[in-house]
Coordinates of C-alpha atoms and ligand atoms in Angstrom, one line a residue:
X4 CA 90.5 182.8 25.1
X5 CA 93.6 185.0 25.7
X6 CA 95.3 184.4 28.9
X7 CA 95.1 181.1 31.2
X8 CA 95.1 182.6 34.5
X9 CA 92.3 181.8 36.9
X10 CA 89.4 183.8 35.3
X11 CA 90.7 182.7 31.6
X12 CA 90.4 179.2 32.6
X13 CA 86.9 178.8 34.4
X14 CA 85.7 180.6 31.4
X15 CA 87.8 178.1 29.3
X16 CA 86.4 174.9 31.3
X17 CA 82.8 176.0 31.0
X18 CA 82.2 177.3 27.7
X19 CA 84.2 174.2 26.7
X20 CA 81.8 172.0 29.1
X21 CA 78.8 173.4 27.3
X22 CA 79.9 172.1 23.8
X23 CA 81.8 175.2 22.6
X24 CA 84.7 174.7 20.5
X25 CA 87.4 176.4 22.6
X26 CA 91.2 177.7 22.4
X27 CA 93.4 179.2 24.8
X28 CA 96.5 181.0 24.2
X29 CA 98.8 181.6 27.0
X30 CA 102.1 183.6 26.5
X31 CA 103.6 181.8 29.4
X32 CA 104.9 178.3 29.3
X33 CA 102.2 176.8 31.6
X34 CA 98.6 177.8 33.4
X35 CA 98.1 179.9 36.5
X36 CA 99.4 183.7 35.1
X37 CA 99.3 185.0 38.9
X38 CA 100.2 181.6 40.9
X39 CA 103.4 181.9 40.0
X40 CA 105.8 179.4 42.2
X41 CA 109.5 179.4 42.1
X42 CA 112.3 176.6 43.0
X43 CA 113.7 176.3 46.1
X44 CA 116.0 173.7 46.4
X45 CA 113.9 171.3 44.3
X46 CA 111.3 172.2 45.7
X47 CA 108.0 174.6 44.8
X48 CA 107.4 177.7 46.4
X49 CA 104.1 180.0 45.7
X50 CA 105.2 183.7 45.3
X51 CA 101.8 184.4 43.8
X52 CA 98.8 183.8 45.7
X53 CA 98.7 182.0 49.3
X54 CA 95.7 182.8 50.8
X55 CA 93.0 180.0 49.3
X56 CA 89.6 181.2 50.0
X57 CA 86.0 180.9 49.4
X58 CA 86.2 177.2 48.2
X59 CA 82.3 177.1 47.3
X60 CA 83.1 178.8 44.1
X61 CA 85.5 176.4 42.7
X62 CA 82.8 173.5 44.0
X63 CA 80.6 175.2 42.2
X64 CA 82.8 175.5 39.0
X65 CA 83.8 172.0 39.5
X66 CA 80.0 170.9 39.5
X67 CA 78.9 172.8 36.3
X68 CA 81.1 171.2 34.2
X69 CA 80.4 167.6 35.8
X70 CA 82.8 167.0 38.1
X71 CA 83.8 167.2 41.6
X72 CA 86.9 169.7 43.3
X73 CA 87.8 167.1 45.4
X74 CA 88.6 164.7 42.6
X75 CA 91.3 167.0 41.6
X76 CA 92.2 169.2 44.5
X77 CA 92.8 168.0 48.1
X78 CA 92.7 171.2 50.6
X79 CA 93.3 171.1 54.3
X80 CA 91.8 173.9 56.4
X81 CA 93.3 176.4 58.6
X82 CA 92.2 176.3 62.3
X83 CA 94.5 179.7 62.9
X84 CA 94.3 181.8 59.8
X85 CA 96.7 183.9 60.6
X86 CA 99.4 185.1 63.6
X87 CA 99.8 188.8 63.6
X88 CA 102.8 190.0 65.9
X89 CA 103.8 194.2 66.2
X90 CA 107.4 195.4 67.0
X91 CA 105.5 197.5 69.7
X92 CA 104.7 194.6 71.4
X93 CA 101.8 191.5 71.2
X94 CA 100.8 188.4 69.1
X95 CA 97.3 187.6 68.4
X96 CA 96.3 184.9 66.1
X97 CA 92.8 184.9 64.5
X98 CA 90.8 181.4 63.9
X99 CA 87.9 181.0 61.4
X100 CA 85.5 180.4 64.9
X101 CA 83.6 183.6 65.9
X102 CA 84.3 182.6 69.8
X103 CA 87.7 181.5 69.8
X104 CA 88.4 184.8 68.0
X105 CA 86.4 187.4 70.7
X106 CA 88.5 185.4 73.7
X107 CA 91.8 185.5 71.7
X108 CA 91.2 189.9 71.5
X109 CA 89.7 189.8 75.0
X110 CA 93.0 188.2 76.1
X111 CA 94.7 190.8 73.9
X112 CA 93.0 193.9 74.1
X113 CA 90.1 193.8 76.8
X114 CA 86.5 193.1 76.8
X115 CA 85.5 196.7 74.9
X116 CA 87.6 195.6 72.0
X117 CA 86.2 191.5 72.5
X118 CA 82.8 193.2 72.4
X119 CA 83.4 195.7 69.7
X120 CA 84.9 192.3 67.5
X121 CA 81.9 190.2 67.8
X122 CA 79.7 193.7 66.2
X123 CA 82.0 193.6 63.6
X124 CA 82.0 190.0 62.7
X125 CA 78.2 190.1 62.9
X126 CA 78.5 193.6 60.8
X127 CA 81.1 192.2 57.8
X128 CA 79.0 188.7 57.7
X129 CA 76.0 191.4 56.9
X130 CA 78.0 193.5 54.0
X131 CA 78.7 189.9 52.7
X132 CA 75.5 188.6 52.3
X133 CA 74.2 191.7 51.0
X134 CA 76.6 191.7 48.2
X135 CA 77.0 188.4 47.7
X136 CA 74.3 187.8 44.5
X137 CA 73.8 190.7 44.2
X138 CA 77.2 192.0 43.7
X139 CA 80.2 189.2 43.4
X140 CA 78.3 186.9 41.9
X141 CA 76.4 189.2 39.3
X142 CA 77.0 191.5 36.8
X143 CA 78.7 194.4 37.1
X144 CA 75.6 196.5 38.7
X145 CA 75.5 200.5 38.4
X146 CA 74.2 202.1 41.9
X147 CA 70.5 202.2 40.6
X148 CA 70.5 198.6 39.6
X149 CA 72.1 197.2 42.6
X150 CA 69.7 198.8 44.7
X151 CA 66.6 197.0 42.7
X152 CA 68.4 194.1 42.8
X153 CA 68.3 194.2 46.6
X154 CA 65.1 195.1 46.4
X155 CA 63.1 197.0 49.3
X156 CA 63.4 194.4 51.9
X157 CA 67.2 194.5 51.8
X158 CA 67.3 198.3 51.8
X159 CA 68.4 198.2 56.0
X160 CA 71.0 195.9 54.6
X161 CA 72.1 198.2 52.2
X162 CA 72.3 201.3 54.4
X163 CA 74.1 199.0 57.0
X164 CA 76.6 198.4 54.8
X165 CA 78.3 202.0 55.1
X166 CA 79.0 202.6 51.2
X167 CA 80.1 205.6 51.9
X168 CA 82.0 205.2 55.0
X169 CA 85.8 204.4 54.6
X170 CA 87.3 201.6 56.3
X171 CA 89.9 203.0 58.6
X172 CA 86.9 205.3 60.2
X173 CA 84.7 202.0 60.7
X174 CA 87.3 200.0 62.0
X175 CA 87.2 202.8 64.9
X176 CA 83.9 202.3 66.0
X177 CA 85.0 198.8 66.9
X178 CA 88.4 198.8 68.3
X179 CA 90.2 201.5 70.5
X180 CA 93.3 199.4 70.6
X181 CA 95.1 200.7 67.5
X182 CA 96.9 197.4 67.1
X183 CA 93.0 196.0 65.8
X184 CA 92.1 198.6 63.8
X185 CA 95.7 198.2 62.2
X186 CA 94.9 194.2 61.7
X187 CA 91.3 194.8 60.5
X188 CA 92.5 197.4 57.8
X189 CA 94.6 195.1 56.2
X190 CA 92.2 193.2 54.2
X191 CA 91.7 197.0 52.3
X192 CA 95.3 195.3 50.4
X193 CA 93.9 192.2 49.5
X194 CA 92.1 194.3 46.6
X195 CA 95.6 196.5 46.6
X196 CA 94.1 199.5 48.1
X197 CA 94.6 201.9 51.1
X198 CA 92.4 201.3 54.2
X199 CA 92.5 205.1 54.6
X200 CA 91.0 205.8 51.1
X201 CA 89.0 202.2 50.3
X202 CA 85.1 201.8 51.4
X203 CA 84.1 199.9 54.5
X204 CA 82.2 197.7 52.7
X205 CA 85.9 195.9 51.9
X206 CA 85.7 194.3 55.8
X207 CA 83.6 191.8 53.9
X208 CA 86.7 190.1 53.0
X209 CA 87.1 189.3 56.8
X210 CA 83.9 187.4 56.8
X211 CA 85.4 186.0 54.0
X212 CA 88.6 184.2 55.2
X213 CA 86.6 183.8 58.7
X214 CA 84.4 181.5 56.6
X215 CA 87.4 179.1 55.7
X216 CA 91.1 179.9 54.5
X217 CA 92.5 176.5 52.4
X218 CA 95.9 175.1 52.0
X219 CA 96.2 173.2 48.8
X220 CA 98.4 170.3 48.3
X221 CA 101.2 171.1 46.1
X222 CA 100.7 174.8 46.1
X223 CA 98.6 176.7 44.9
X224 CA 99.6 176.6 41.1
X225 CA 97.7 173.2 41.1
X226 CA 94.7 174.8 41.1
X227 CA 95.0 176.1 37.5
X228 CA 96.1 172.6 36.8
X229 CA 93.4 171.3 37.9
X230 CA 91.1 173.3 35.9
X231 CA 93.6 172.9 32.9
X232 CA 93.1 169.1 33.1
X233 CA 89.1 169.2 33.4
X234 CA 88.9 171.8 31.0
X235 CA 91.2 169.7 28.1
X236 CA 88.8 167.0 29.4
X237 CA 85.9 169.0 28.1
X238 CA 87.4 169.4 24.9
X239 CA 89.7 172.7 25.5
X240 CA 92.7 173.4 23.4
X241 CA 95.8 175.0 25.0
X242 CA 98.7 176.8 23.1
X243 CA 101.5 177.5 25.6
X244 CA 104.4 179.9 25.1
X245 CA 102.3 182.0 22.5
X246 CA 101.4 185.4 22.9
X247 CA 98.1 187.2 21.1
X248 CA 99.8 191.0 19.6
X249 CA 96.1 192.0 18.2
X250 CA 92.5 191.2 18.6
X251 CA 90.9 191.2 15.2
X252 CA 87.7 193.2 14.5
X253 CA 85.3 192.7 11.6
X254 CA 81.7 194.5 11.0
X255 CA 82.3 195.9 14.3
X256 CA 82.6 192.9 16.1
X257 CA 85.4 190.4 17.7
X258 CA 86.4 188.0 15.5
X259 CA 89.7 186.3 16.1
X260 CA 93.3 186.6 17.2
X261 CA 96.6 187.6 15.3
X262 CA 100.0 186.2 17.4
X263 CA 102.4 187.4 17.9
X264 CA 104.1 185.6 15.2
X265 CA 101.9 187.0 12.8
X266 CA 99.7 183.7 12.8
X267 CA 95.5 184.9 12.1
X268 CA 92.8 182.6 14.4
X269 CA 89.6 183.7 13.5
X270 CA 86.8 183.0 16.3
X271 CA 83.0 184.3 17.3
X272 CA 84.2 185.4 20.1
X273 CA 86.8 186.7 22.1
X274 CA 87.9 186.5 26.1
X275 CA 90.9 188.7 27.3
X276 CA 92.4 187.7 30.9
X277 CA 95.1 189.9 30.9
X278 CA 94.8 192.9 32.6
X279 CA 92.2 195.3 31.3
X280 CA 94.8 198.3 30.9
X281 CA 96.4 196.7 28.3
X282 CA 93.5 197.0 26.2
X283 CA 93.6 201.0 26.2
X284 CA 97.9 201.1 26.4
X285 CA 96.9 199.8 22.6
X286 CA 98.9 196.4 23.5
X287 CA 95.9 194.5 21.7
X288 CA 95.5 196.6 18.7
X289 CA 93.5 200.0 17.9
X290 CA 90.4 198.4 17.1
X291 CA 89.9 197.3 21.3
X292 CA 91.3 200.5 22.8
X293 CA 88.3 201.7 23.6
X294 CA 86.8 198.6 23.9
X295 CA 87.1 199.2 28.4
X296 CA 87.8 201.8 30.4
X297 CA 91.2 203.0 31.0
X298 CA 92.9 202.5 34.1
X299 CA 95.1 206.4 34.6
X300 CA 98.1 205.1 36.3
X301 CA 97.1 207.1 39.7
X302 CA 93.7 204.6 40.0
X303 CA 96.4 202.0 40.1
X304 CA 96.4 199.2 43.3
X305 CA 99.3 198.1 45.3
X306 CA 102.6 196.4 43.7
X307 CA 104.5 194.5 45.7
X308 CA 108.7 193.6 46.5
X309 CA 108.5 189.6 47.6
X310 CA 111.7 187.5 48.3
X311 CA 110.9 183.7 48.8
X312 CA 113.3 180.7 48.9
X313 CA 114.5 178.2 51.5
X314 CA 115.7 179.2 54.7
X315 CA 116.1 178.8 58.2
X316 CA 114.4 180.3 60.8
X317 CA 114.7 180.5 64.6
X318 CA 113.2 182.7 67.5
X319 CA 109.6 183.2 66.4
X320 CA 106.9 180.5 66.0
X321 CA 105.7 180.8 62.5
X322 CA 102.2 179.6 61.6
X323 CA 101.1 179.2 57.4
X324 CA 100.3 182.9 57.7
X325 CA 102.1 185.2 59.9
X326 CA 102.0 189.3 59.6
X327 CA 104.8 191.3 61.1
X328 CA 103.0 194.8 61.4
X329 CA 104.9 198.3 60.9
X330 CA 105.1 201.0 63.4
X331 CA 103.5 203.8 61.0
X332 CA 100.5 202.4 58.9
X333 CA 99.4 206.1 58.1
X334 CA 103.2 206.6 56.8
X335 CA 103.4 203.0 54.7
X336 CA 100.0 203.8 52.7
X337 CA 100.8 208.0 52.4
X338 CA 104.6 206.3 50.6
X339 CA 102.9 204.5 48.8
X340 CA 100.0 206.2 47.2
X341 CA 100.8 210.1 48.0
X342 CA 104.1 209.4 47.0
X343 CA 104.4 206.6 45.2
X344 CA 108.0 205.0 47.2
X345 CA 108.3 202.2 49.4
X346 CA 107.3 202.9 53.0
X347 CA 110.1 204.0 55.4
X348 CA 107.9 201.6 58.2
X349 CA 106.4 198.8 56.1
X350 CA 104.3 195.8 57.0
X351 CA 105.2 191.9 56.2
X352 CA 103.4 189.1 55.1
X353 CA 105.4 185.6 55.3
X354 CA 104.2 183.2 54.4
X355 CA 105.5 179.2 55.9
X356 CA 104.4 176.8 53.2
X357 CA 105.7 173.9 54.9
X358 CA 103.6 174.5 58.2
X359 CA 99.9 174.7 58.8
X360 CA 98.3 175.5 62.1
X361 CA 101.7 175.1 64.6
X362 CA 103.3 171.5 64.0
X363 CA 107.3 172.6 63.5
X364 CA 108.8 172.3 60.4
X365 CA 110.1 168.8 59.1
X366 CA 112.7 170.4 57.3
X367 CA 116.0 172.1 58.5
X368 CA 115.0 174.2 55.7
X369 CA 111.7 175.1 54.7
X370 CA 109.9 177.5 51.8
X371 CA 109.0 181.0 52.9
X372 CA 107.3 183.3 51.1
X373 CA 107.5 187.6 52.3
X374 CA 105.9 190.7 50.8
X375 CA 105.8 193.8 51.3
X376 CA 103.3 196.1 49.7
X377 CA 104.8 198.7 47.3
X378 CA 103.9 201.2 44.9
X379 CA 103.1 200.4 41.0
X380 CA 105.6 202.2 38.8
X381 CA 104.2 205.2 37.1
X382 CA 107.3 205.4 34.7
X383 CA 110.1 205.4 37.1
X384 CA 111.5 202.3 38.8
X385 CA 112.4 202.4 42.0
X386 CA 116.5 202.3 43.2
X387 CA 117.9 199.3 44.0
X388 CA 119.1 200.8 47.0
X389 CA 115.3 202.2 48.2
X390 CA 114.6 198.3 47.5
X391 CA 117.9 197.2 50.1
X392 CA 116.9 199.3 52.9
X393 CA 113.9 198.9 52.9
X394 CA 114.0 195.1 53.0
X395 CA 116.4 196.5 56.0
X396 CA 113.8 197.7 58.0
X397 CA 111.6 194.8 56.9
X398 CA 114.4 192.5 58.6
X399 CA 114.7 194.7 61.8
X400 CA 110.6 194.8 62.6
X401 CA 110.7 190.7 62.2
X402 CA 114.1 190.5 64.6
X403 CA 112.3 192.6 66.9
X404 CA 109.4 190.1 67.1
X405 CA 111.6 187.6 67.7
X406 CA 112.0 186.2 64.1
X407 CA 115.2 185.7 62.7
X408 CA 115.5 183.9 59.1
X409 CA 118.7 182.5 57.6
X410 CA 118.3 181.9 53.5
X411 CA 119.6 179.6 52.0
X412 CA 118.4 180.4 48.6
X413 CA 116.0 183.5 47.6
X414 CA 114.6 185.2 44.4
X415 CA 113.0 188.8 44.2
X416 CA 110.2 190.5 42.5
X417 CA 109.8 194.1 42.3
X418 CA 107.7 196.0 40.6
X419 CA 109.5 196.6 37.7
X420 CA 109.2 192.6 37.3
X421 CA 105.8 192.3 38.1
X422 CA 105.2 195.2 35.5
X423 CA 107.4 193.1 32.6
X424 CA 105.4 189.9 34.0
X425 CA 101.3 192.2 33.4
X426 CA 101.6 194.3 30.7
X427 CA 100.5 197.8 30.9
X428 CA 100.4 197.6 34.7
X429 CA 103.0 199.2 36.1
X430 CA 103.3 196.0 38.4
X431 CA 99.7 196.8 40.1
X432 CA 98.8 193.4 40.8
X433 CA 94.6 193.9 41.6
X434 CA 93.7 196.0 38.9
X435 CA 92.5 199.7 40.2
X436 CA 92.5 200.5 43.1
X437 CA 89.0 200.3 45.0
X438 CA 89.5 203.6 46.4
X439 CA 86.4 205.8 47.2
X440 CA 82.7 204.3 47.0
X441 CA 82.4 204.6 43.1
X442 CA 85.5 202.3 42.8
X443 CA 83.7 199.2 42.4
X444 CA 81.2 200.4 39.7
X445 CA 83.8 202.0 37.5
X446 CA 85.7 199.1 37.3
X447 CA 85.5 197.2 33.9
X448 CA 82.3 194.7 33.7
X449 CA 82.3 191.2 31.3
X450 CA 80.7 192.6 28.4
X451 CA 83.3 195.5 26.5
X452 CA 82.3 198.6 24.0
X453 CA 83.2 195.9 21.2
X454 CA 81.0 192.8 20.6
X455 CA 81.8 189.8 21.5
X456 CA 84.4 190.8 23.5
X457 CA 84.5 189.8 26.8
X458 CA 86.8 190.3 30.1
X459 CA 87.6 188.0 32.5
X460 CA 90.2 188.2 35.5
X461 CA 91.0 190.0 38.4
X462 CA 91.0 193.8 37.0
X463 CA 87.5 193.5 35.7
X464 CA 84.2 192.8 38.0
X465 CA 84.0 191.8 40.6
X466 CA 87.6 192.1 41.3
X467 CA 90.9 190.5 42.5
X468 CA 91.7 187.5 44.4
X469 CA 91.6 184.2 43.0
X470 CA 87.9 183.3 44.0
X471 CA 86.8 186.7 42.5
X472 CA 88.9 185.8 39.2
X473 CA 87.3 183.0 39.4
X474 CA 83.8 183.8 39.1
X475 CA 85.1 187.0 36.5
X476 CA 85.5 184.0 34.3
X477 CA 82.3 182.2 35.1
X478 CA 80.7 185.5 34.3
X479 CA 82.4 186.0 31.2
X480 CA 81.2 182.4 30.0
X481 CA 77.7 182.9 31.4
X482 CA 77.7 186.1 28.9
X483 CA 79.5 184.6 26.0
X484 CA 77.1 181.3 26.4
X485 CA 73.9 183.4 26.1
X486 CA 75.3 185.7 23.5
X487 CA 76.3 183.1 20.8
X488 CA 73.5 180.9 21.9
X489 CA 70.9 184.1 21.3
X490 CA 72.6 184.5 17.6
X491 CA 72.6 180.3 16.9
X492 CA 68.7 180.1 16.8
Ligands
FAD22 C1 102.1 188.4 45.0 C2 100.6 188.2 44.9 C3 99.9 187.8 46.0 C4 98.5 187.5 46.0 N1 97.9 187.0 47.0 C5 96.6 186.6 46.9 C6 96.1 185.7 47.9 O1 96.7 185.3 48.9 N2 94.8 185.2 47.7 C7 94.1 185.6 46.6 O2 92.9 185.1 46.5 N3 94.6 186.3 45.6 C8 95.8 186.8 45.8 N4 96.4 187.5 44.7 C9 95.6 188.0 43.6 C10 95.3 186.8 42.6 O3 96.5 186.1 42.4 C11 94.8 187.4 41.3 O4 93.8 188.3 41.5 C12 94.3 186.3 40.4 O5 95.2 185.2 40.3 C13 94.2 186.9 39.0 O6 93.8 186.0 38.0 P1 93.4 186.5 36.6 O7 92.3 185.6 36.1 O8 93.2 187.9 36.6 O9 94.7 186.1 35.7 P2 96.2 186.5 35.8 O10 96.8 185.7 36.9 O11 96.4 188.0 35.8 O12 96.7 185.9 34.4 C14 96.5 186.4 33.2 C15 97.1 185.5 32.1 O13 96.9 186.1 30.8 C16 98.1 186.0 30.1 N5 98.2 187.0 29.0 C17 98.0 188.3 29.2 N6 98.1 189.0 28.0 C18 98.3 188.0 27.1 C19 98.5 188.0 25.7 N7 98.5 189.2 25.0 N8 98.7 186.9 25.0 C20 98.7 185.7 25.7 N9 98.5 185.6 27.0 C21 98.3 186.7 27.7 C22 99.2 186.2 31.1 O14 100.5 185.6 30.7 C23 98.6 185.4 32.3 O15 99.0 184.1 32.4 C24 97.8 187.8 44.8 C25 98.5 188.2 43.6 C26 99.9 188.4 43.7 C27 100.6 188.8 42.5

């Protein structure tokens, strides 16, 4: 197993949980490649992931190899999931209830818009279920085979999906108040994509985090410690601080790692979690270039600039998840994709660690997490001084709502870090971009060209997001399982 980031250690914990003498080897120091967290003042502060979703999965997990999450996670649930506020004007929270949502946006935008909501939680919920098993939680399906596996009963499901239809246009048929359809479109950046460019099939993720958004105790890093501890339980090895240089290749098949260091680990089979591009940039030796497809650096997905630290803040109330949106969300995704720079009008995400639904903070200071989406480097970095002014604006949109935020400590990431921190990515952090309806079948699936090679993580199928990485890795041990079983008898 190379990599122990989410996908890299559900595969880990179940291959070892079904008797398979298993190794990981991580580059980094310690689990969780993605949920990164930095300190603040002693304490923690997530500047990967915040957003805990689709907690069934990781029950699931938990369950297969004989144990339950709640023995070794405790989450609390959102009421509000989020508070979304505009410079223009207005502040709407949305709530995992159906209900309390259509009054909140009858409140906000009037009873066309509560009305055109309520289709569109009815018509996400729909895409959901459609592609649930026969999409997420499958293999990676070409169009032929996903439409057998939905079978002739679920045809009006597929057709209502809209594969073709993109999400921006969708969004319109629901909401005339421009604010919504700007709120709506964001999810298109929770798989690093454009909501101008990315299907309308990607509103599922609203039925998603409508079905339950988590906070875990401790940040979200303990969730790969979690599945570190059951997985060394089942009998996993970890080797920390070690990086894999080449993935070996005998009689045409997978057969071990060299570090590094030089140091040869031979194996029957072989699981890369790092990002699929690195395979074809050659970062893993010639004899697995080909071994997925290549990602061209314009199919990349969003990078991002965060700051985080401990600061103070005054003038807005700030819930777990608050989103401060631009003026010009035509102009932020044309920057960044058409011309790969920072928007001149972007959007931010901040995220309050310390609070939960509205209770104030206990702290003079507390841990805040912003981002800001940004391009992925295609060779150039950008200026430190596009970075500065555009954190500039960032500032001015959240003073105009109100918020105003004293640090007293913060860090950075740009993409340039992000792209030394994922090889071969040019700091895309979701893999490629799920832009245009083929998107999601071009991706890489579990099984490579080489094998006994197998990919699991948030670049290959089904996609990012840690839930998805999650069940990347169930899928890659699922397939490994069979594979060595099929060649043991
Ligand atoms: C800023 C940010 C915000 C996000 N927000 C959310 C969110 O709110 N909710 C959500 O669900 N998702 C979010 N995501 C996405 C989510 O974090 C990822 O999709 C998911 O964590 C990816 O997991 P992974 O299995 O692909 O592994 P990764 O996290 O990509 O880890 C891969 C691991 O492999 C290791 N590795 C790679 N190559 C080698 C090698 N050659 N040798 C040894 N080790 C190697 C790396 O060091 C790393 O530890 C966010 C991501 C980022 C960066």
């Amino acid at each position: 197993m190379i990599g122990a980031g989410v996908g890299g250690l559900v595969t880990a914990l179940l291959s070892a949980a079904s008797g398979f003498d298993t190794l990981v080897i991580e580059r980094s120091a310690a689990p969780g490649g993605k949920l990164r967290e930095i300190d603040a003042e002693g304490r923690p502060v997530d500047v990967g992931p915040t957003v805990f979703t689709m907690r069934g999965v990781f029950e699931e997990i938990f369950a297969s190899a004989g144990a339950e999450l709640k023995d070794y996670l405790t989450l609390t649930p959102a009421l509000r999931l989020a508070r979304h506020a505009w410079a223009s004007g207005g502040r709407l929270d949305l709530f995992g209830d159906i209900e309390a949502n259509v009054e909140a946006i009858g409140d906000f935008a009037g009873p066309h818009d509560a009305r055109g909501y309520r289709a569109f939680a009815e018509r996400s919920a729909r895409v959901y279920t459609t592609l649930r098993d026969s999409f997420i939680r499958a293999s990676l399906p070409n169009p032929l085979s996903l439409t057998t596996r939905i079978g002739v009963r679920g045809l009006p499901d597929l057709l209502a999906i809209s594969p073709y239809a993109i999400l921006w246009d969708t969004l319109g048929e629901h909401f005339a108040d421009p604010r919504l359809r700007q709120l709506f479109a964001r999810y298109a950046t929770y798989c690093g994509s454009s909501p101008y460019l990315c299907p309308a099939t990607l509103m599922l993720v609203s039925h998603v985090e409508r079905e339950g958004v988590w906070s875990v105790n401790g940040g979200m890093r303990r969730i790969a410690d979690a599945l570190r501890e059951l997985a060394t339980k089942r009998g996993a090895r970890f080797l920390f601080g070690t990086e894999v240089s080449r993935i070996l290749v005998e009689g045409g098949r997978a057969a071990g790692v060299v570090t590094a260091t030089g140091e040869r680990l031979p194996a029957d089979a072989v699981v890369f979690n790092g990002d699929v591009s690195a395979l074809s940039a050659g970062l893993l030796g010639p004899g697995v270039r080909r071994a997925a497809p290549a990602t061209e650096p314009e199919r990349r997905s969003l990078s991002a600039v965060t700051w985080a630290g401990s600061a103070e803040v005054e003038g807005f109330d700030l819930i777990r998840h608050n989103v401060f949106f631009g003026p010009d969300y035509v102009e932020e995704f044309d920057a960044i994709f058409k011309h790969r720079r920072l928007p001149r009008t972007p959007t931010v995400y901040v995220c309050a660690s310390d609070r939960l639904d509205d209770p104030p903070s206990s702290h003079n200071a507390e841990r805040l997490f912003c981002l800001i989406n940004a391009p992925a480097e295609d060779g150039a970095s950008l200026s430190s001084k596009e970075i500065e002014s555009c954190l500039n604006v960032a500032k001015g949109l959240m003073e105009n709502c109100g918020l105003k935020i004293r640090w007293r400590t913060q860090t950075r990431s740009t993409p340039s870090d992000f792209a030394r921190l994922y090889p071969a990515t040019g700091g895309a952090l979701y893999g490629p971009a799920s832009h245009g309806w083929k998107a999601s079948f071009q991706r890489a699936g579990t099984r490579t060209r080489v094998p006994r090679l197998y990919l699991a993580g948030g670049s290959a199928h089904p996609g990012p997001g840690v839930p998805m990485a999650a069940l990347s890795g169930r899928q890659a041990a699922l397939c490994l399982i069979s594979d060595l079983a099929s060649t043991n008898k």
